[in-house]
């Protein structure tokens, strides 16, 4: 593992915050952090390692607390992967194409070469193709399953081949795994010491606004994340809200996931019957990709109707494709009605 880590990170002496140093909770007078004594409870710096929240997550996610990193969205974890493992202008990463755009944006920000391996016409990968793009300077492979924007689970056997043969870090982004029937790879952490699995509160947990992302990995990797992150990267309001959600709302969240899955089935069937629809791609997520007659024109028409979908038509393999999130029954009906009207007017 040490060989994969950048020299400056290996040698880094991390910032030690006031709250890091006192540890434990027996004290009652806090004159160590230059906080105001007024304005409780938000006058105090939050727990830098979010212990209470991780303890609850350990049960819900079935991952030991010591294997969890929490960040300001998954985007923070993605950025930290580059900052920990990738030497700018020397190392590179390999990712499937198309996939989530932040992997490439973070590569560009960190001045790290980003290599793309095209998926096939079913949006599937071949482990051999991905591994063939790797060389001695490939530190990270990014996989996303279910994949965004295509919506499908990646072939598990191919993913496992990569996990077994790649000597660097494999990131598996499972932001949408709550909507998939595949067994989440986060439950296999113990078998893959160089795997990092990403999850988020932004999708199935209905909490995109609180900005909370998770990374699950070997304790050594979690230690590196903790060393490099900003000391108080997850604010107190976010920690509090997430704790309440995990304590009180998990039943409701699972019911909502089921509602979205039912609605996904009917929505994809109805969409496929629209005259403008050329193909609906299979989905294991809370959205689906559809090829339509003229994506740009339909996108603009929908904007005029006050309905926003994601135009993915400029993305590799996604010509004339729109990505459509499953909304409430009412929202989905509005989209379908607008598209029926579009056809009726002969636009
Ligand atoms: C939406 C999404 C995320 C979530 O990112 P956050 O920063 O946690 O909101 C992560 N990965 C993928 C593939 C996504 O589509």
GROMACS .gro file of C-alpha atoms and ligand atoms in nm:
model
  362
    1UNK     CA    1   0.000   0.000   0.000
    2UNK     CA    2   0.278   0.246   0.091
    3UNK     CA    3   0.417   0.216  -0.264
    4UNK     CA    4   0.087   0.343  -0.405
    5UNK     CA    5   0.081   0.655  -0.186
    6UNK     CA    6   0.242   0.982  -0.296
    7UNK     CA    7   0.567   1.062  -0.115
    8UNK     CA    8   0.440   1.394   0.023
    9UNK     CA    9   0.136   1.219   0.170
   10UNK     CA   10   0.346   0.939   0.321
   11UNK     CA   11   0.558   1.204   0.493
   12UNK     CA   12   0.270   1.437   0.585
   13UNK     CA   13   0.232   1.529   0.950
   14UNK     CA   14  -0.144   1.593   0.963
   15UNK     CA   15  -0.296   1.898   1.131
   16UNK     CA   16  -0.392   1.807   1.483
   17UNK     CA   17  -0.709   1.989   1.584
   18UNK     CA   18  -0.804   2.088   1.937
   19UNK     CA   19  -1.081   1.829   1.929
   20UNK     CA   20  -0.847   1.556   1.804
   21UNK     CA   21  -0.618   1.607   2.097
   22UNK     CA   22  -0.862   1.591   2.387
   23UNK     CA   23  -1.046   1.278   2.263
   24UNK     CA   24  -1.289   1.119   2.507
   25UNK     CA   25  -1.582   1.308   2.659
   26UNK     CA   26  -1.515   1.336   3.032
   27UNK     CA   27  -1.422   1.708   3.020
   28UNK     CA   28  -1.684   1.978   3.078
   29UNK     CA   29  -1.485   2.300   3.039
   30UNK     CA   30  -1.361   2.360   2.685
   31UNK     CA   31  -1.113   2.646   2.659
   32UNK     CA   32  -0.896   2.484   2.395
   33UNK     CA   33  -1.036   2.579   2.054
   34UNK     CA   34  -1.098   2.954   2.070
   35UNK     CA   35  -1.471   2.895   2.019
   36UNK     CA   36  -1.730   3.129   2.165
   37UNK     CA   37  -1.882   3.008   2.492
   38UNK     CA   38  -2.216   3.144   2.363
   39UNK     CA   39  -2.453   3.011   2.098
   40UNK     CA   40  -2.480   2.642   2.201
   41UNK     CA   41  -2.493   2.392   2.050
   42UNK     CA   42  -2.348   2.519   1.722
   43UNK     CA   43  -2.071   2.720   1.894
   44UNK     CA   44  -1.857   2.405   1.918
   45UNK     CA   45  -1.650   2.245   1.642
   46UNK     CA   46  -1.807   1.914   1.537
   47UNK     CA   47  -1.653   1.571   1.591
   48UNK     CA   48  -1.376   1.558   1.327
   49UNK     CA   49  -1.416   1.180   1.286
   50UNK     CA   50  -1.799   1.166   1.313
   51UNK     CA   51  -1.789   0.870   1.553
   52UNK     CA   52  -2.159   0.860   1.647
   53UNK     CA   53  -2.270   0.880   1.285
   54UNK     CA   54  -2.022   0.611   1.176
   55UNK     CA   55  -2.142   0.386   1.457
   56UNK     CA   56  -2.499   0.404   1.323
   57UNK     CA   57  -2.384   0.364   0.963
   58UNK     CA   58  -2.188   0.053   1.056
   59UNK     CA   59  -2.517  -0.120   1.140
   60UNK     CA   60  -2.717   0.012   0.846
   61UNK     CA   61  -2.444  -0.052   0.587
   62UNK     CA   62  -2.299  -0.366   0.752
   63UNK     CA   63  -1.949  -0.222   0.735
   64UNK     CA   64  -1.732  -0.180   1.049
   65UNK     CA   65  -1.700   0.184   1.164
   66UNK     CA   66  -1.322   0.163   1.118
   67UNK     CA   67  -1.374   0.101   0.746
   68UNK     CA   68  -1.584   0.417   0.689
   69UNK     CA   69  -1.478   0.762   0.571
   70UNK     CA   70  -1.734   1.045   0.556
   71UNK     CA   71  -1.697   1.349   0.335
   72UNK     CA   72  -1.866   1.657   0.195
   73UNK     CA   73  -2.045   1.449  -0.071
   74UNK     CA   74  -1.883   1.156  -0.252
   75UNK     CA   75  -1.712   1.423  -0.455
   76UNK     CA   76  -1.478   1.489  -0.162
   77UNK     CA   77  -1.380   1.120  -0.151
   78UNK     CA   78  -1.315   1.119  -0.528
   79UNK     CA   79  -1.089   1.425  -0.498
   80UNK     CA   80  -0.902   1.274  -0.201
   81UNK     CA   81  -0.828   0.958  -0.402
   82UNK     CA   82  -0.636   1.173  -0.650
   83UNK     CA   83  -0.461   1.377  -0.384
   84UNK     CA   84  -0.349   1.068  -0.193
   85UNK     CA   85  -0.246   0.833  -0.475
   86UNK     CA   86  -0.179   1.028  -0.795
   87UNK     CA   87   0.137   1.228  -0.858
   88UNK     CA   88   0.039   1.511  -1.095
   89UNK     CA   89   0.179   1.477  -1.450
   90UNK     CA   90   0.334   1.138  -1.366
   91UNK     CA   91   0.059   0.899  -1.260
   92UNK     CA   92  -0.263   0.821  -1.446
   93UNK     CA   93  -0.607   0.673  -1.380
   94UNK     CA   94  -0.824   0.453  -1.602
   95UNK     CA   95  -1.204   0.476  -1.617
   96UNK     CA   96  -1.492   0.337  -1.821
   97UNK     CA   97  -1.658   0.562  -2.078
   98UNK     CA   98  -1.925   0.689  -2.051
   99UNK     CA   99  -1.946   0.732  -1.674
  100UNK     CA  100  -1.993   0.991  -1.398
  101UNK     CA  101  -1.827   1.320  -1.500
  102UNK     CA  102  -1.663   1.404  -1.168
  103UNK     CA  103  -1.386   1.144  -1.206
  104UNK     CA  104  -1.253   1.331  -1.509
  105UNK     CA  105  -1.309   1.680  -1.364
  106UNK     CA  106  -1.112   1.584  -1.051
  107UNK     CA  107  -0.836   1.436  -1.271
  108UNK     CA  108  -0.813   1.765  -1.461
  109UNK     CA  109  -0.809   1.971  -1.142
  110UNK     CA  110  -0.532   1.755  -1.000
  111UNK     CA  111  -0.340   1.750  -1.332
  112UNK     CA  112  -0.357   1.370  -1.356
  113UNK     CA  113  -0.390   1.190  -1.689
  114UNK     CA  114  -0.738   1.037  -1.732
  115UNK     CA  115  -0.762   0.733  -1.965
  116UNK     CA  116  -1.099   0.620  -2.100
  117UNK     CA  117  -1.200   0.268  -2.196
  118UNK     CA  118  -1.515   0.255  -2.410
  119UNK     CA  119  -1.800   0.032  -2.292
  120UNK     CA  120  -1.961  -0.195  -2.553
  121UNK     CA  121  -2.305  -0.140  -2.712
  122UNK     CA  122  -2.471  -0.290  -2.401
  123UNK     CA  123  -2.272  -0.046  -2.186
  124UNK     CA  124  -2.066  -0.335  -2.048
  125UNK     CA  125  -1.693  -0.356  -1.982
  126UNK     CA  126  -1.433  -0.620  -2.051
  127UNK     CA  127  -1.180  -0.650  -1.770
  128UNK     CA  128  -0.907  -0.727  -2.026
  129UNK     CA  129  -0.973  -0.396  -2.210
  130UNK     CA  130  -0.958  -0.196  -1.887
  131UNK     CA  131  -0.639  -0.371  -1.771
  132UNK     CA  132  -0.481  -0.324  -2.114
  133UNK     CA  133  -0.500   0.055  -2.065
  134UNK     CA  134  -0.304   0.033  -1.739
  135UNK     CA  135   0.071   0.075  -1.707
  136UNK     CA  136   0.322   0.110  -1.424
  137UNK     CA  137   0.189   0.461  -1.347
  138UNK     CA  138  -0.180   0.366  -1.329
  139UNK     CA  139  -0.272   0.417  -0.965
  140UNK     CA  140  -0.652   0.403  -0.980
  141UNK     CA  141  -0.930   0.240  -1.186
  142UNK     CA  142  -1.273   0.407  -1.156
  143UNK     CA  143  -1.580   0.185  -1.198
  144UNK     CA  144  -1.939   0.290  -1.137
  145UNK     CA  145  -2.213   0.030  -1.086
  146UNK     CA  146  -2.498   0.090  -1.149
  147UNK     CA  147  -2.331   0.323  -1.396
  148UNK     CA  148  -2.429   0.686  -1.456
  149UNK     CA  149  -2.554   0.795  -1.714
  150UNK     CA  150  -2.629   0.449  -1.860
  151UNK     CA  151  -2.822   0.313  -1.558
  152UNK     CA  152  -2.704  -0.049  -1.578
  153UNK     CA  153  -2.513  -0.267  -1.335
  154UNK     CA  154  -2.166  -0.354  -1.459
  155UNK     CA  155  -2.102  -0.723  -1.525
  156UNK     CA  156  -1.997  -0.850  -1.181
  157UNK     CA  157  -1.756  -1.113  -1.316
  158UNK     CA  158  -1.562  -0.852  -1.512
  159UNK     CA  159  -1.548  -0.620  -1.209
  160UNK     CA  160  -1.420  -0.905  -0.993
  161UNK     CA  161  -1.149  -0.986  -1.250
  162UNK     CA  162  -1.026  -0.627  -1.223
  163UNK     CA  163  -1.038  -0.635  -0.843
  164UNK     CA  164  -0.839  -0.957  -0.844
  165UNK     CA  165  -0.567  -0.864  -1.092
  166UNK     CA  166  -0.514  -0.486  -1.066
  167UNK     CA  167  -0.234  -0.397  -0.824
  168UNK     CA  168  -0.348  -0.037  -0.772
  169UNK     CA  169  -0.664   0.110  -0.618
  170UNK     CA  170  -1.003   0.016  -0.764
  171UNK     CA  171  -1.283   0.262  -0.686
  172UNK     CA  172  -1.633   0.117  -0.725
  173UNK     CA  173  -1.895   0.392  -0.707
  174UNK     CA  174  -2.217   0.236  -0.574
  175UNK     CA  175  -2.415   0.562  -0.549
  176UNK     CA  176  -2.720   0.380  -0.692
  177UNK     CA  177  -2.680   0.032  -0.541
  178UNK     CA  178  -2.999   0.074  -0.330
  179UNK     CA  179  -3.196   0.053  -0.656
  180UNK     CA  180  -3.015  -0.255  -0.787
  181UNK     CA  181  -3.073  -0.622  -0.712
  182UNK     CA  182  -2.699  -0.697  -0.733
  183UNK     CA  183  -2.527  -0.765  -0.401
  184UNK     CA  184  -2.334  -0.448  -0.307
  185UNK     CA  185  -1.956  -0.484  -0.330
  186UNK     CA  186  -1.915  -0.291  -0.005
  187UNK     CA  187  -2.011  -0.621   0.165
  188UNK     CA  188  -1.696  -0.781   0.015
  189UNK     CA  189  -1.450  -0.525   0.154
  190UNK     CA  190  -1.261  -0.786   0.354
  191UNK     CA  191  -1.167  -0.972   0.033
  192UNK     CA  192  -1.030  -0.669  -0.152
  193UNK     CA  193  -0.786  -0.457   0.051
  194UNK     CA  194  -0.727  -0.211  -0.237
  195UNK     CA  195  -1.098  -0.153  -0.317
  196UNK     CA  196  -1.274   0.171  -0.226
  197UNK     CA  197  -1.656   0.164  -0.247
  198UNK     CA  198  -1.842   0.495  -0.264
  199UNK     CA  199  -2.196   0.557  -0.135
  200UNK     CA  200  -2.391   0.877  -0.086
  201UNK     CA  201  -2.683   1.030   0.103
  202UNK     CA  202  -2.775   1.219  -0.218
  203UNK     CA  203  -2.984   0.956  -0.401
  204UNK     CA  204  -3.183   0.679  -0.226
  205UNK     CA  205  -3.151   0.853   0.114
  206UNK     CA  206  -3.318   1.167  -0.022
  207UNK     CA  207  -3.062   1.405   0.132
  208UNK     CA  208  -2.862   1.565  -0.149
  209UNK     CA  209  -2.874   1.903   0.027
  210UNK     CA  210  -2.684   1.794   0.339
  211UNK     CA  211  -2.378   1.692   0.129
  212UNK     CA  212  -2.275   1.363   0.284
  213UNK     CA  213  -2.077   1.096   0.102
  214UNK     CA  214  -1.924   0.773   0.224
  215UNK     CA  215  -1.618   0.573   0.129
  216UNK     CA  216  -1.577   0.215   0.251
  217UNK     CA  217  -1.228   0.068   0.244
  218UNK     CA  218  -0.952  -0.110   0.433
  219UNK     CA  219  -0.861   0.066   0.758
  220UNK     CA  220  -0.523   0.169   0.615
  221UNK     CA  221  -0.691   0.357   0.329
  222UNK     CA  222  -0.939   0.516   0.571
  223UNK     CA  223  -0.640   0.634   0.774
  224UNK     CA  224  -0.498   0.805   0.464
  225UNK     CA  225  -0.832   0.976   0.395
  226UNK     CA  226  -0.845   1.101   0.754
  227UNK     CA  227  -0.488   1.228   0.732
  228UNK     CA  228  -0.550   1.437   0.418
  229UNK     CA  229  -0.909   1.564   0.467
  230UNK     CA  230  -0.989   1.905   0.616
  231UNK     CA  231  -1.018   1.862   0.994
  232UNK     CA  232  -1.390   1.944   1.020
  233UNK     CA  233  -1.503   1.834   0.673
  234UNK     CA  234  -1.854   1.724   0.777
  235UNK     CA  235  -2.040   2.000   0.958
  236UNK     CA  236  -2.251   1.954   1.269
  237UNK     CA  237  -2.589   2.020   1.101
  238UNK     CA  238  -2.515   1.748   0.846
  239UNK     CA  239  -2.399   1.499   1.110
  240UNK     CA  240  -2.709   1.569   1.320
  241UNK     CA  241  -2.950   1.532   1.030
  242UNK     CA  242  -2.785   1.209   0.912
  243UNK     CA  243  -2.800   1.063   1.265
  244UNK     CA  244  -3.173   1.144   1.286
  245UNK     CA  245  -3.234   0.988   0.946
  246UNK     CA  246  -3.054   0.666   1.037
  247UNK     CA  247  -3.232   0.644   1.373
  248UNK     CA  248  -3.586   0.727   1.258
  249UNK     CA  249  -3.636   0.714   0.884
  250UNK     CA  250  -3.486   0.394   0.744
  251UNK     CA  251  -3.824   0.221   0.711
  252UNK     CA  252  -3.963   0.520   0.523
  253UNK     CA  253  -3.656   0.528   0.298
  254UNK     CA  254  -3.693   0.162   0.206
  255UNK     CA  255  -4.062   0.217   0.128
  256UNK     CA  256  -3.967   0.509  -0.097
  257UNK     CA  257  -3.705   0.302  -0.277
  258UNK     CA  258  -3.976   0.043  -0.349
  259UNK     CA  259  -4.213   0.314  -0.474
  260UNK     CA  260  -3.945   0.448  -0.708
  261UNK     CA  261  -3.873   0.096  -0.835
  262UNK     CA  262  -4.244   0.035  -0.912
  263UNK     CA  263  -4.267   0.372  -1.081
  264UNK     CA  264  -3.948   0.296  -1.278
  265UNK     CA  265  -4.113  -0.010  -1.433
  266UNK     CA  266  -4.433   0.170  -1.541
  267UNK     CA  267  -4.247   0.482  -1.650
  268UNK     CA  268  -4.002   0.289  -1.871
  269UNK     CA  269  -4.289   0.096  -2.031
  270UNK     CA  270  -4.489   0.412  -2.100
  271UNK     CA  271  -4.184   0.596  -2.232
  272UNK     CA  272  -4.099   0.311  -2.470
  273UNK     CA  273  -4.447   0.346  -2.628
  274UNK     CA  274  -4.400   0.717  -2.710
  275UNK     CA  275  -4.359   0.787  -3.084
  276UNK     CA  276  -4.045   0.993  -3.013
  277UNK     CA  277  -3.879   0.702  -2.829
  278UNK     CA  278  -3.634   0.485  -3.019
  279UNK     CA  279  -3.494   0.284  -2.732
  280UNK     CA  280  -3.517   0.261  -2.354
  281UNK     CA  281  -3.202   0.113  -2.203
  282UNK     CA  282  -3.232  -0.127  -1.906
  283UNK     CA  283  -3.196   0.037  -1.564
  284UNK     CA  284  -3.075  -0.078  -1.222
  285UNK     CA  285  -3.090   0.279  -1.084
  286UNK     CA  286  -3.347   0.553  -1.012
  287UNK     CA  287  -3.317   0.689  -1.366
  288UNK     CA  288  -3.308   0.551  -1.718
  289UNK     CA  289  -3.141   0.643  -2.043
  290UNK     CA  290  -3.355   0.666  -2.356
  291UNK     CA  291  -3.266   0.724  -2.720
  292UNK     CA  292  -3.514   0.958  -2.886
  293UNK     CA  293  -3.573   1.100  -3.234
  294UNK     CA  294  -3.410   1.438  -3.167
  295UNK     CA  295  -3.268   1.483  -2.817
  296UNK     CA  296  -3.173   1.851  -2.848
  297UNK     CA  297  -3.513   1.957  -2.983
  298UNK     CA  298  -3.705   1.752  -2.728
  299UNK     CA  299  -3.485   1.877  -2.447
  300UNK     CA  300  -3.552   2.241  -2.544
  301UNK     CA  301  -3.925   2.173  -2.580
  302UNK     CA  302  -3.937   2.019  -2.232
  303UNK     CA  303  -3.749   2.317  -2.084
  304UNK     CA  304  -4.022   2.541  -2.234
  305UNK     CA  305  -4.277   2.319  -2.056
  306UNK     CA  306  -4.087   2.371  -1.728
  307UNK     CA  307  -3.962   2.011  -1.724
  308UNK     CA  308  -3.588   1.949  -1.695
  309UNK     CA  309  -3.428   1.620  -1.797
  310UNK     CA  310  -3.060   1.557  -1.864
  311UNK     CA  311  -2.946   1.586  -2.223
  312UNK     CA  312  -2.665   1.333  -2.268
  313UNK     CA  313  -2.662   1.340  -2.649
  314UNK     CA  314  -2.304   1.472  -2.675
  315UNK     CA  315  -2.167   1.188  -2.457
  316UNK     CA  316  -1.978   0.891  -2.607
  317UNK     CA  317  -2.223   0.610  -2.711
  318UNK     CA  318  -2.521   0.825  -2.599
  319UNK     CA  319  -2.613   1.000  -2.927
  320UNK     CA  320  -2.969   1.140  -2.905
  321UNK     CA  321  -3.003   1.016  -2.549
  322UNK     CA  322  -3.188   1.177  -2.260
  323UNK     CA  323  -3.136   1.067  -1.901
  324UNK     CA  324  -3.459   1.074  -1.706
  325UNK     CA  325  -3.481   1.058  -1.327
  326UNK     CA  326  -3.781   0.877  -1.178
  327UNK     CA  327  -3.990   1.138  -0.997
  328UNK     CA  328  -4.326   1.118  -0.824
  329UNK     CA  329  -4.616   0.963  -1.015
  330UNK     CA  330  -4.745   1.316  -1.085
  331UNK     CA  331  -4.410   1.441  -1.216
  332UNK     CA  332  -4.366   1.136  -1.438
  333UNK     CA  333  -4.718   1.181  -1.577
  334UNK     CA  334  -4.642   1.544  -1.654
  335UNK     CA  335  -4.336   1.441  -1.854
  336UNK     CA  336  -4.528   1.175  -2.047
  337UNK     CA  337  -4.819   1.415  -2.119
  338UNK     CA  338  -4.581   1.682  -2.247
  339UNK     CA  339  -4.416   1.429  -2.479
  340UNK     CA  340  -4.752   1.300  -2.607
  341UNK     CA  341  -4.845   1.663  -2.680
  342UNK     CA  342  -4.510   1.706  -2.860
  343UNK     CA  343  -4.598   1.414  -3.089
  344UNK     CA  344  -4.956   1.535  -3.139
  345UNK     CA  345  -4.834   1.875  -3.258
  346UNK     CA  346  -4.604   1.697  -3.502
  347UNK     CA  347  -4.300   1.886  -3.369
  348LIG     C1  348  -2.501   1.151  -0.786
  348LIG     C2  349  -2.376   1.070  -0.787
  348LIG     C3  350  -2.289   1.077  -0.680
  348LIG     C4  351  -2.319   1.162  -0.561
  348LIG     O1  352  -2.227   1.259  -0.535
  348LIG     P1  353  -2.242   1.344  -0.400
  348LIG     O2  354  -2.124   1.432  -0.406
  348LIG     O3  355  -2.238   1.246  -0.287
  348LIG     O4  356  -2.374   1.416  -0.408
  348LIG     C5  357  -2.174   0.999  -0.681
  348LIG     N1  358  -2.149   0.918  -0.784
  348LIG     C6  359  -2.233   0.907  -0.888
  348LIG     C7  360  -2.203   0.812  -0.997
  348LIG     C8  361  -2.348   0.983  -0.893
  348LIG     O5  362  -2.430   0.976  -0.998
   0.00000   0.00000   0.00000
